[in-house]
Amino acid sequence: MRILVLGSGAREHAIILALRSEDAPHEILAAPGNAGIARDATIVDLDANDPVAVADFAGTESVDLVVIGPEAPLVAGVADALRTRGIPVFGPGRAAAQLEGSKAFAKRIMDAAGVPTGGAVRAQTREEVEAALDRFGAPHVVKADGLAAGKGVIVTSDRDAALAHAETYLAVGSVLVEEFLDGPEVSLFFLSDGDHVLPLSPAQDFKRLRDGDEGPNTGGMGAYSPLPWLDSRFGSEAAFVDLVTTEVAEPVIRQLDAEGTPFIGLLYAGLILTEQGVKVIEFNARFGDPETQVVLPRLIDPLSELLLAASSGHLEDLPRPAFAEDVAVTVVLASDGYPESPVTGRALMGVDAASAVEGVHLAHAATAEHDAGLVATGGRVLNVVAVATTFRAARERAYRALGELGLEGARFRTDIAAKVDEGL
């Protein structure tokens, strides 16, 4: 197929690498891409957030499938423009993408579908925030209602810090003050064609900047898959996946369809395993980052067939995707100053040496080619992804590869998948 992948991060690079690994000789295009993606796909000059421009390009260039990576093009309505032209696209339309674009919308859908989640109050003023904080008590959870690139959430026992975070986002919209939920978190992806869902393998990500889950929230500093500790809690990973499929994914997809906003694409369920059962923290309307980087390398079935089946309404014709028994670990290399004010433009060295480590590949997130070589152009620069038969071996490979990389002031966590048996 001729496939266009929209996006410029490590998630999109992971998708492209999965497509590249298939036997089929796909022609893969990417916009806007990055330096790493440019080595595995043809970069095209295209505004990924412009519905008309994307639809015109896909039609003129006879693109067989468009895969939308990040959330911004979804909320901008790029998928709607493509579907109007009859072009297969993996990604929900603007209305269904509000499942991620608006936390309040997601809570309403969950309530209507009977999906277990924490209590929440939508607040539009400081006074409403204060009342909600007092209602739920500490620890306080405050979320920007709209898109915030994974950084719009604060969890703190400091009431003043929660208020300050809320006021930052009240300047541009509303916020949600939520009940604090305690327990290990799990990310689970579902492919959806609007009527049916197929689950992928679960993963766990690490959102805090520093070891031991200290420091500010980030877009994600690492992840691993599968989650062997689910066996002791649910009997098996399959049993857990079945539970979430029937209690979360299917009811939400049915509710969206009933409201005339069918969800076609990737439903990301951010889950927390509380003493009262599995509850939803949030939904995203696209592949998660960095979880995609550890889920897709374990996928046995051709990714292109799954994405096209979802895009064309034929998921019921496919079996549940199969995954290798190998494990995958990814560690994010971030720029100095991330996430508050990342320093960009610094040289990135050792990429070839890191890629040469057995079982390791790199998924670029924010890199560019300059005359002197690669430079970092953003906060999260790249993902080191390691696959092995055990987590110990995968961790050893990932951190050996990180040791080959050179970036002044770089940040990364040293405890990714260090305590897998404990769900950490």
Short mmCIF file of C-alpha atoms in Angstrom, two decimals:
data_model
loop_
_atom_site.label_atom_id
_atom_site.label_comp_id
_atom_site.label_asym_id
_atom_site.label_seq_id
_atom_site.Cartn_x
_atom_site.Cartn_y
_atom_site.Cartn_z
CA MET A 1 0.00 0.00 0.00
CA ARG A 2 0.88 3.66 -0.23
CA ILE A 3 0.57 4.85 3.37
CA LEU A 4 0.76 8.41 4.71
CA VAL A 5 1.62 8.75 8.41
CA LEU A 6 0.92 12.14 9.99
CA GLY A 7 3.08 13.23 12.91
CA SER A 8 6.62 13.95 13.98
CA GLY A 9 7.26 12.00 17.16
CA ALA A 10 8.59 8.69 18.42
CA ARG A 11 5.06 7.25 18.29
CA GLU A 12 4.88 7.90 14.55
CA HIS A 13 8.39 6.52 14.06
CA ALA A 14 7.31 3.36 15.92
CA ILE A 15 4.28 3.01 13.64
CA ILE A 16 6.45 3.44 10.56
CA LEU A 17 9.00 0.90 11.82
CA ALA A 18 6.17 -1.62 12.41
CA LEU A 19 4.92 -1.06 8.86
CA ARG A 20 8.47 -1.37 7.54
CA SER A 21 8.90 -4.73 9.29
CA GLU A 22 6.17 -6.35 7.17
CA ASP A 23 6.95 -8.47 4.15
CA ALA A 24 4.79 -6.23 1.95
CA PRO A 25 6.72 -3.52 0.03
CA HIS A 26 4.73 -0.54 1.33
CA GLU A 27 5.58 2.96 0.18
CA ILE A 28 5.51 5.04 3.33
CA LEU A 29 5.16 8.82 3.35
CA ALA A 30 5.37 11.00 6.45
CA ALA A 31 4.50 14.59 7.35
CA PRO A 32 6.14 16.44 8.94
CA GLY A 33 8.39 13.67 10.30
CA ASN A 34 11.84 14.13 11.87
CA ALA A 35 15.43 13.11 11.12
CA GLY A 36 14.94 9.54 12.24
CA ILE A 37 11.66 9.11 10.39
CA ALA A 38 13.35 10.46 7.26
CA ARG A 39 15.56 7.36 7.26
CA ASP A 40 12.52 5.07 7.10
CA ALA A 41 9.95 7.05 5.11
CA THR A 42 9.70 9.73 2.44
CA ILE A 43 9.10 13.14 4.04
CA VAL A 44 6.50 15.27 2.28
CA ASP A 45 5.93 19.01 2.68
CA LEU A 46 2.45 19.03 4.17
CA ASP A 47 0.68 20.71 7.09
CA ALA A 48 -0.60 17.70 9.03
CA ASN A 49 -3.19 19.87 10.84
CA ASP A 50 -4.79 21.24 7.65
CA PRO A 51 -7.78 19.03 6.69
CA VAL A 52 -8.05 20.37 3.13
CA ALA A 53 -4.32 20.14 2.43
CA VAL A 54 -4.09 16.57 3.73
CA ALA A 55 -7.18 15.42 1.82
CA ASP A 56 -5.98 17.09 -1.39
CA PHE A 57 -2.55 15.49 -1.11
CA ALA A 58 -3.92 12.02 -0.31
CA GLY A 59 -6.32 12.19 -3.25
CA THR A 60 -3.81 13.56 -5.75
CA GLU A 61 -1.05 11.15 -4.69
CA SER A 62 -3.32 8.05 -4.62
CA VAL A 63 -2.69 7.31 -0.96
CA ASP A 64 -4.31 4.01 0.10
CA LEU A 65 -4.34 4.67 3.86
CA VAL A 66 -3.73 7.68 6.11
CA VAL A 67 -2.63 7.03 9.70
CA ILE A 68 -3.02 9.97 12.06
CA GLY A 69 -0.54 9.85 14.93
CA PRO A 70 -0.99 12.89 17.21
CA GLU A 71 -4.15 14.37 18.66
CA ALA A 72 -4.04 17.83 17.06
CA PRO A 73 -4.96 16.73 13.50
CA LEU A 74 -7.83 14.66 14.91
CA VAL A 75 -9.34 17.57 16.80
CA ALA A 76 -8.79 19.74 13.70
CA GLY A 77 -11.01 17.39 11.66
CA VAL A 78 -8.41 15.91 9.31
CA ALA A 79 -10.07 12.48 9.46
CA ASP A 80 -13.45 13.98 8.53
CA ALA A 81 -12.02 15.63 5.42
CA LEU A 82 -10.41 12.37 4.30
CA ARG A 83 -13.56 10.31 4.85
CA THR A 84 -15.58 12.83 2.86
CA ARG A 85 -13.26 12.06 -0.07
CA GLY A 86 -13.59 8.30 0.46
CA ILE A 87 -9.96 7.92 1.54
CA PRO A 88 -9.37 5.25 4.25
CA VAL A 89 -8.07 6.92 7.41
CA PHE A 90 -7.13 5.46 10.78
CA GLY A 91 -8.24 8.08 13.27
CA PRO A 92 -11.57 9.33 14.62
CA GLY A 93 -13.45 12.33 13.30
CA ARG A 94 -13.49 15.64 15.14
CA ALA A 95 -16.63 14.85 17.15
CA ALA A 96 -15.44 11.46 18.39
CA ALA A 97 -11.93 12.82 19.03
CA GLN A 98 -13.47 14.99 21.75
CA LEU A 99 -13.06 11.86 23.87
CA GLU A 100 -9.50 13.15 24.22
CA GLY A 101 -10.01 16.79 23.28
CA SER A 102 -12.37 17.41 26.20
CA LYS A 103 -12.07 15.68 29.56
CA ALA A 104 -15.62 16.82 30.37
CA PHE A 105 -16.93 15.16 27.19
CA ALA A 106 -15.13 11.93 28.11
CA LYS A 107 -16.64 11.92 31.60
CA ARG A 108 -20.13 12.40 30.16
CA ILE A 109 -19.65 9.52 27.72
CA MET A 110 -18.37 7.27 30.50
CA ASP A 111 -21.32 8.13 32.72
CA ALA A 112 -23.77 7.44 29.89
CA ALA A 113 -22.05 4.15 29.05
CA GLY A 114 -21.80 3.00 32.66
CA VAL A 115 -18.01 2.84 32.58
CA PRO A 116 -16.29 2.92 36.00
CA THR A 117 -14.31 6.12 36.60
CA GLY A 118 -13.55 8.57 39.38
CA GLY A 119 -15.75 11.47 40.41
CA ALA A 120 -15.09 14.82 38.75
CA VAL A 121 -16.28 18.43 38.73
CA ARG A 122 -15.88 20.76 35.75
CA ALA A 123 -14.79 24.17 36.99
CA GLN A 124 -14.62 27.49 35.14
CA THR A 125 -13.65 29.85 37.96
CA ARG A 126 -11.19 29.87 40.84
CA GLU A 127 -14.10 29.71 43.29
CA GLU A 128 -15.47 26.57 41.64
CA VAL A 129 -12.01 25.00 41.72
CA GLU A 130 -11.63 25.77 45.41
CA ALA A 131 -15.01 24.22 46.22
CA ALA A 132 -14.17 21.07 44.25
CA LEU A 133 -10.75 20.73 45.89
CA ASP A 134 -12.40 20.91 49.31
CA ARG A 135 -15.06 18.40 48.23
CA PHE A 136 -12.62 15.73 47.11
CA GLY A 137 -9.79 16.50 49.54
CA ALA A 138 -6.11 15.73 49.13
CA PRO A 139 -4.30 14.46 47.16
CA HIS A 140 -5.68 16.91 44.62
CA VAL A 141 -6.08 16.07 40.92
CA VAL A 142 -6.56 18.93 38.46
CA LYS A 143 -6.68 18.47 34.68
CA ALA A 144 -6.91 20.88 31.79
CA ASP A 145 -10.17 20.17 29.97
CA GLY A 146 -8.58 20.49 26.53
CA LEU A 147 -5.41 19.23 24.89
CA ALA A 148 -2.19 19.86 26.81
CA ALA A 149 0.33 17.48 25.22
CA GLY A 150 0.29 15.19 28.24
CA LYS A 151 1.29 17.98 30.63
CA GLY A 152 -2.08 19.36 31.72
CA VAL A 153 -2.41 17.20 34.84
CA ILE A 154 -1.22 17.80 38.37
CA VAL A 155 -1.50 15.40 41.30
CA THR A 156 -0.43 17.04 44.54
CA SER A 157 -1.21 17.33 48.24
CA ASP A 158 -0.34 21.04 48.04
CA ARG A 159 -3.64 22.90 47.68
CA ASP A 160 -1.89 26.11 46.57
CA ALA A 161 -0.03 24.24 43.83
CA ALA A 162 -3.30 22.69 42.65
CA LEU A 163 -4.92 26.13 42.51
CA ALA A 164 -1.98 27.62 40.64
CA HIS A 165 -2.12 24.81 38.08
CA ALA A 166 -5.86 25.33 37.64
CA GLU A 167 -5.46 29.07 37.12
CA THR A 168 -2.90 28.45 34.37
CA TYR A 169 -5.52 26.59 32.32
CA LEU A 170 -8.56 28.62 33.41
CA ALA A 171 -7.07 31.43 31.37
CA VAL A 172 -7.87 29.45 28.20
CA GLY A 173 -10.79 27.23 29.25
CA SER A 174 -12.21 25.03 31.96
CA VAL A 175 -10.53 22.44 34.17
CA LEU A 176 -11.62 19.22 35.81
CA VAL A 177 -11.05 18.62 39.50
CA GLU A 178 -11.17 14.89 40.08
CA GLU A 179 -11.29 12.34 42.84
CA PHE A 180 -7.85 10.87 43.55
CA LEU A 181 -7.63 7.21 42.63
CA ASP A 182 -4.89 5.01 44.07
CA GLY A 183 -3.31 1.94 42.47
CA PRO A 184 -1.05 0.82 39.62
CA GLU A 185 -1.80 2.27 36.20
CA VAL A 186 -2.14 0.37 32.93
CA SER A 187 -2.41 1.55 29.33
CA LEU A 188 -4.48 -0.59 26.99
CA PHE A 189 -5.06 0.13 23.30
CA PHE A 190 -8.10 -0.89 21.28
CA LEU A 191 -8.54 -0.82 17.51
CA SER A 192 -12.06 0.27 16.62
CA ASP A 193 -14.01 0.39 13.34
CA GLY A 194 -16.95 2.17 14.95
CA ASP A 195 -18.80 -1.04 15.81
CA HIS A 196 -16.19 -3.60 16.90
CA VAL A 197 -13.02 -3.45 18.94
CA LEU A 198 -9.86 -5.55 19.01
CA PRO A 199 -7.47 -5.15 21.98
CA LEU A 200 -3.71 -4.95 21.81
CA SER A 201 -1.32 -5.94 24.61
CA PRO A 202 -1.21 -3.79 27.77
CA ALA A 203 1.72 -1.61 28.75
CA GLN A 204 2.79 0.55 31.65
CA ASP A 205 4.32 3.98 31.25
CA PHE A 206 6.25 6.23 33.63
CA LYS A 207 4.93 9.77 33.63
CA ARG A 208 7.10 11.46 36.26
CA LEU A 209 10.43 12.99 35.30
CA ARG A 210 12.70 11.40 37.89
CA ASP A 211 13.38 7.98 39.38
CA GLY A 212 10.93 6.73 41.97
CA ASP A 213 8.06 8.61 40.30
CA GLU A 214 9.34 11.93 41.60
CA GLY A 215 9.20 15.29 39.88
CA PRO A 216 6.70 16.86 37.49
CA ASN A 217 4.44 15.03 35.08
CA THR A 218 5.81 14.65 31.56
CA GLY A 219 4.64 13.20 28.27
CA GLY A 220 6.17 9.92 29.46
CA MET A 221 9.75 8.90 30.33
CA GLY A 222 9.58 5.20 29.51
CA ALA A 223 7.37 2.12 29.29
CA TYR A 224 7.35 -1.66 29.19
CA SER A 225 5.16 -4.47 27.89
CA PRO A 226 3.73 -7.01 28.68
CA LEU A 227 2.68 -6.78 32.35
CA PRO A 228 3.37 -10.14 34.04
CA TRP A 229 2.05 -8.91 37.37
CA LEU A 230 -1.48 -8.90 35.94
CA ASP A 231 -1.44 -12.69 36.27
CA SER A 232 -1.52 -12.57 40.07
CA ARG A 233 -4.34 -10.01 40.11
CA PHE A 234 -6.57 -11.31 37.31
CA GLY A 235 -5.39 -14.86 36.60
CA SER A 236 -3.86 -13.88 33.26
CA GLU A 237 -3.26 -10.94 30.98
CA ALA A 238 -5.98 -12.29 28.68
CA ALA A 239 -8.51 -12.25 31.52
CA PHE A 240 -7.65 -8.64 32.31
CA VAL A 241 -7.94 -7.64 28.66
CA ASP A 242 -11.30 -9.41 28.36
CA LEU A 243 -12.58 -7.55 31.44
CA VAL A 244 -11.58 -4.13 30.12
CA THR A 245 -12.91 -4.94 26.67
CA THR A 246 -16.38 -5.77 27.94
CA GLU A 247 -16.62 -3.19 30.75
CA VAL A 248 -14.85 -0.23 29.17
CA ALA A 249 -14.06 -0.31 25.45
CA GLU A 250 -17.20 -1.87 24.03
CA PRO A 251 -19.65 0.26 26.10
CA VAL A 252 -17.85 3.47 25.11
CA ILE A 253 -17.76 2.55 21.42
CA ARG A 254 -21.47 1.65 21.53
CA GLN A 255 -22.31 4.93 23.27
CA LEU A 256 -20.41 7.02 20.74
CA ASP A 257 -22.05 5.14 17.87
CA ALA A 258 -25.50 5.67 19.41
CA GLU A 259 -24.83 9.41 19.58
CA GLY A 260 -23.96 9.51 15.89
CA THR A 261 -20.23 9.96 16.44
CA PRO A 262 -18.70 6.55 15.62
CA PHE A 263 -15.14 6.13 16.83
CA ILE A 264 -12.86 4.78 14.09
CA GLY A 265 -9.24 4.51 15.09
CA LEU A 266 -7.24 3.82 18.24
CA LEU A 267 -9.00 4.05 21.60
CA TYR A 268 -6.41 4.46 24.34
CA ALA A 269 -7.72 3.56 27.79
CA GLY A 270 -5.67 4.91 30.68
CA LEU A 271 -6.66 2.65 33.57
CA ILE A 272 -6.02 2.43 37.30
CA LEU A 273 -6.42 -0.76 39.33
CA THR A 274 -8.05 0.35 42.58
CA GLU A 275 -9.24 -1.76 45.50
CA GLN A 276 -12.76 -1.16 44.16
CA GLY A 277 -11.86 -2.51 40.72
CA VAL A 278 -10.56 -1.25 37.38
CA LYS A 279 -11.41 2.40 36.68
CA VAL A 280 -10.70 4.71 33.75
CA ILE A 281 -8.45 7.70 34.36
CA GLU A 282 -8.65 9.06 30.82
CA PHE A 283 -9.14 8.22 27.18
CA ASN A 284 -6.96 9.24 24.29
CA ALA A 285 -8.02 9.08 20.67
CA ARG A 286 -4.71 7.85 19.25
CA PHE A 287 -1.76 5.60 19.97
CA GLY A 288 -0.10 6.48 23.28
CA ASP A 289 3.48 7.66 23.55
CA PRO A 290 5.74 6.01 24.76
CA GLU A 291 3.60 2.86 25.10
CA THR A 292 3.32 2.39 21.34
CA GLN A 293 7.09 1.97 21.23
CA VAL A 294 6.88 -1.20 23.36
CA VAL A 295 3.56 -2.63 22.14
CA LEU A 296 4.14 -2.59 18.38
CA PRO A 297 7.56 -4.34 18.41
CA ARG A 298 5.81 -7.35 20.01
CA LEU A 299 2.94 -7.41 17.49
CA ILE A 300 3.00 -10.52 15.28
CA ASP A 301 0.17 -9.66 12.89
CA PRO A 302 0.75 -7.12 10.10
CA LEU A 303 -0.10 -3.68 11.45
CA SER A 304 -1.20 -2.44 8.03
CA GLU A 305 -3.95 -5.08 7.80
CA LEU A 306 -5.28 -4.13 11.23
CA LEU A 307 -5.29 -0.40 10.50
CA LEU A 308 -6.94 -0.83 7.11
CA ALA A 309 -9.60 -3.18 8.52
CA ALA A 310 -10.47 -0.64 11.21
CA SER A 311 -10.52 2.19 8.68
CA SER A 312 -12.83 0.30 6.32
CA GLY A 313 -15.19 -1.23 8.91
CA HIS A 314 -14.04 -4.85 8.74
CA LEU A 315 -12.48 -5.61 12.12
CA GLU A 316 -14.98 -8.41 12.71
CA ASP A 317 -13.24 -10.34 9.93
CA LEU A 318 -9.95 -10.46 11.85
CA PRO A 319 -8.91 -12.50 14.90
CA ARG A 320 -7.57 -10.82 18.04
CA PRO A 321 -4.02 -9.61 17.31
CA ALA A 322 -1.24 -11.93 18.51
CA PHE A 323 1.89 -10.84 20.36
CA ALA A 324 5.33 -12.37 20.82
CA GLU A 325 6.34 -13.66 24.24
CA ASP A 326 9.38 -11.37 24.10
CA VAL A 327 9.34 -8.31 26.34
CA ALA A 328 10.03 -4.73 25.34
CA VAL A 329 11.38 -1.81 27.37
CA THR A 330 11.78 1.78 26.23
CA VAL A 331 13.62 4.62 27.93
CA VAL A 332 13.21 8.25 26.83
CA LEU A 333 16.23 10.47 26.35
CA ALA A 334 15.10 14.04 27.12
CA SER A 335 16.74 17.43 26.71
CA ASP A 336 18.17 19.48 29.55
CA GLY A 337 15.37 21.51 31.15
CA TYR A 338 12.55 19.17 30.10
CA PRO A 339 9.59 19.44 30.68
CA GLU A 340 9.48 23.08 31.80
CA SER A 341 11.88 24.70 29.33
CA PRO A 342 13.85 22.19 27.25
CA VAL A 343 17.12 23.33 25.74
CA THR A 344 17.18 22.64 22.01
CA GLY A 345 19.78 22.80 19.27
CA ARG A 346 22.41 20.71 21.05
CA ALA A 347 24.31 17.99 19.19
CA LEU A 348 23.11 14.39 19.52
CA MET A 349 25.91 11.86 19.16
CA GLY A 350 26.36 8.10 19.29
CA VAL A 351 23.14 7.19 17.46
CA ASP A 352 24.77 4.57 15.25
CA ALA A 353 26.58 2.95 18.19
CA ALA A 354 23.39 2.84 20.24
CA SER A 355 21.44 1.30 17.34
CA ALA A 356 24.12 -1.38 17.00
CA VAL A 357 23.40 -2.82 20.46
CA GLU A 358 21.75 -6.23 20.05
CA GLY A 359 17.95 -6.11 20.27
CA VAL A 360 17.87 -2.30 20.28
CA HIS A 361 16.38 0.23 17.90
CA LEU A 362 15.79 3.97 18.25
CA ALA A 363 12.50 5.78 17.76
CA HIS A 364 13.22 9.45 17.11
CA ALA A 365 10.96 12.05 18.69
CA ALA A 366 12.59 15.46 18.18
CA THR A 367 15.68 15.35 15.97
CA ALA A 368 16.88 17.21 12.90
CA GLU A 369 19.81 16.89 10.53
CA HIS A 370 22.29 19.77 10.51
CA ASP A 371 25.56 20.04 8.64
CA ALA A 372 27.48 18.74 11.63
CA GLY A 373 25.04 15.91 12.32
CA LEU A 374 21.93 15.33 14.42
CA VAL A 375 20.61 17.91 16.86
CA ALA A 376 17.84 17.78 19.46
CA THR A 377 14.84 19.94 18.55
CA GLY A 378 12.49 19.32 21.47
CA GLY A 379 11.97 18.01 24.98
CA ARG A 380 11.76 14.27 24.43
CA VAL A 381 14.51 13.61 21.88
CA LEU A 382 14.33 9.89 21.20
CA ASN A 383 13.32 6.52 22.64
CA VAL A 384 15.76 3.68 23.14
CA VAL A 385 13.69 0.53 22.59
CA ALA A 386 15.04 -2.87 23.64
CA VAL A 387 13.47 -6.27 23.00
CA ALA A 388 14.63 -9.46 24.72
CA THR A 389 13.36 -12.68 26.27
CA THR A 390 13.49 -11.27 29.82
CA PHE A 391 13.05 -7.85 31.37
CA ARG A 392 16.51 -8.05 32.90
CA ALA A 393 18.06 -8.57 29.47
CA ALA A 394 15.91 -5.86 27.86
CA ARG A 395 16.83 -3.33 30.55
CA GLU A 396 20.51 -4.16 30.21
CA ARG A 397 20.35 -3.62 26.45
CA ALA A 398 18.40 -0.36 26.75
CA TYR A 399 20.76 1.21 29.27
CA ARG A 400 23.85 -0.03 27.41
CA ALA A 401 22.53 1.75 24.33
CA LEU A 402 21.81 4.90 26.36
CA GLY A 403 25.44 4.83 27.45
CA GLU A 404 26.46 5.16 23.81
CA LEU A 405 24.42 8.35 23.31
CA GLY A 406 25.79 11.81 23.87
CA LEU A 407 23.62 14.88 24.51
CA GLU A 408 24.76 17.67 26.80
CA GLY A 409 22.55 17.89 29.90
CA ALA A 410 20.41 14.91 28.83
CA ARG A 411 17.83 13.51 31.23
CA PHE A 412 16.56 9.94 31.52
CA ARG A 413 15.21 7.69 34.22
CA THR A 414 17.29 4.75 35.43
CA ASP A 415 14.44 2.74 36.96
CA ILE A 416 12.23 1.91 33.95
CA ALA A 417 10.91 -1.66 34.40
CA ALA A 418 13.23 -2.14 37.38
CA LYS A 419 10.53 -3.74 39.53
CA VAL A 420 8.22 -5.38 37.03
CA ASP A 421 7.03 -8.05 39.48
CA GLU A 422 5.77 -5.29 41.75
CA GLY A 423 4.03 -3.44 38.93
CA LEU A 424 6.73 -0.72 38.91
#
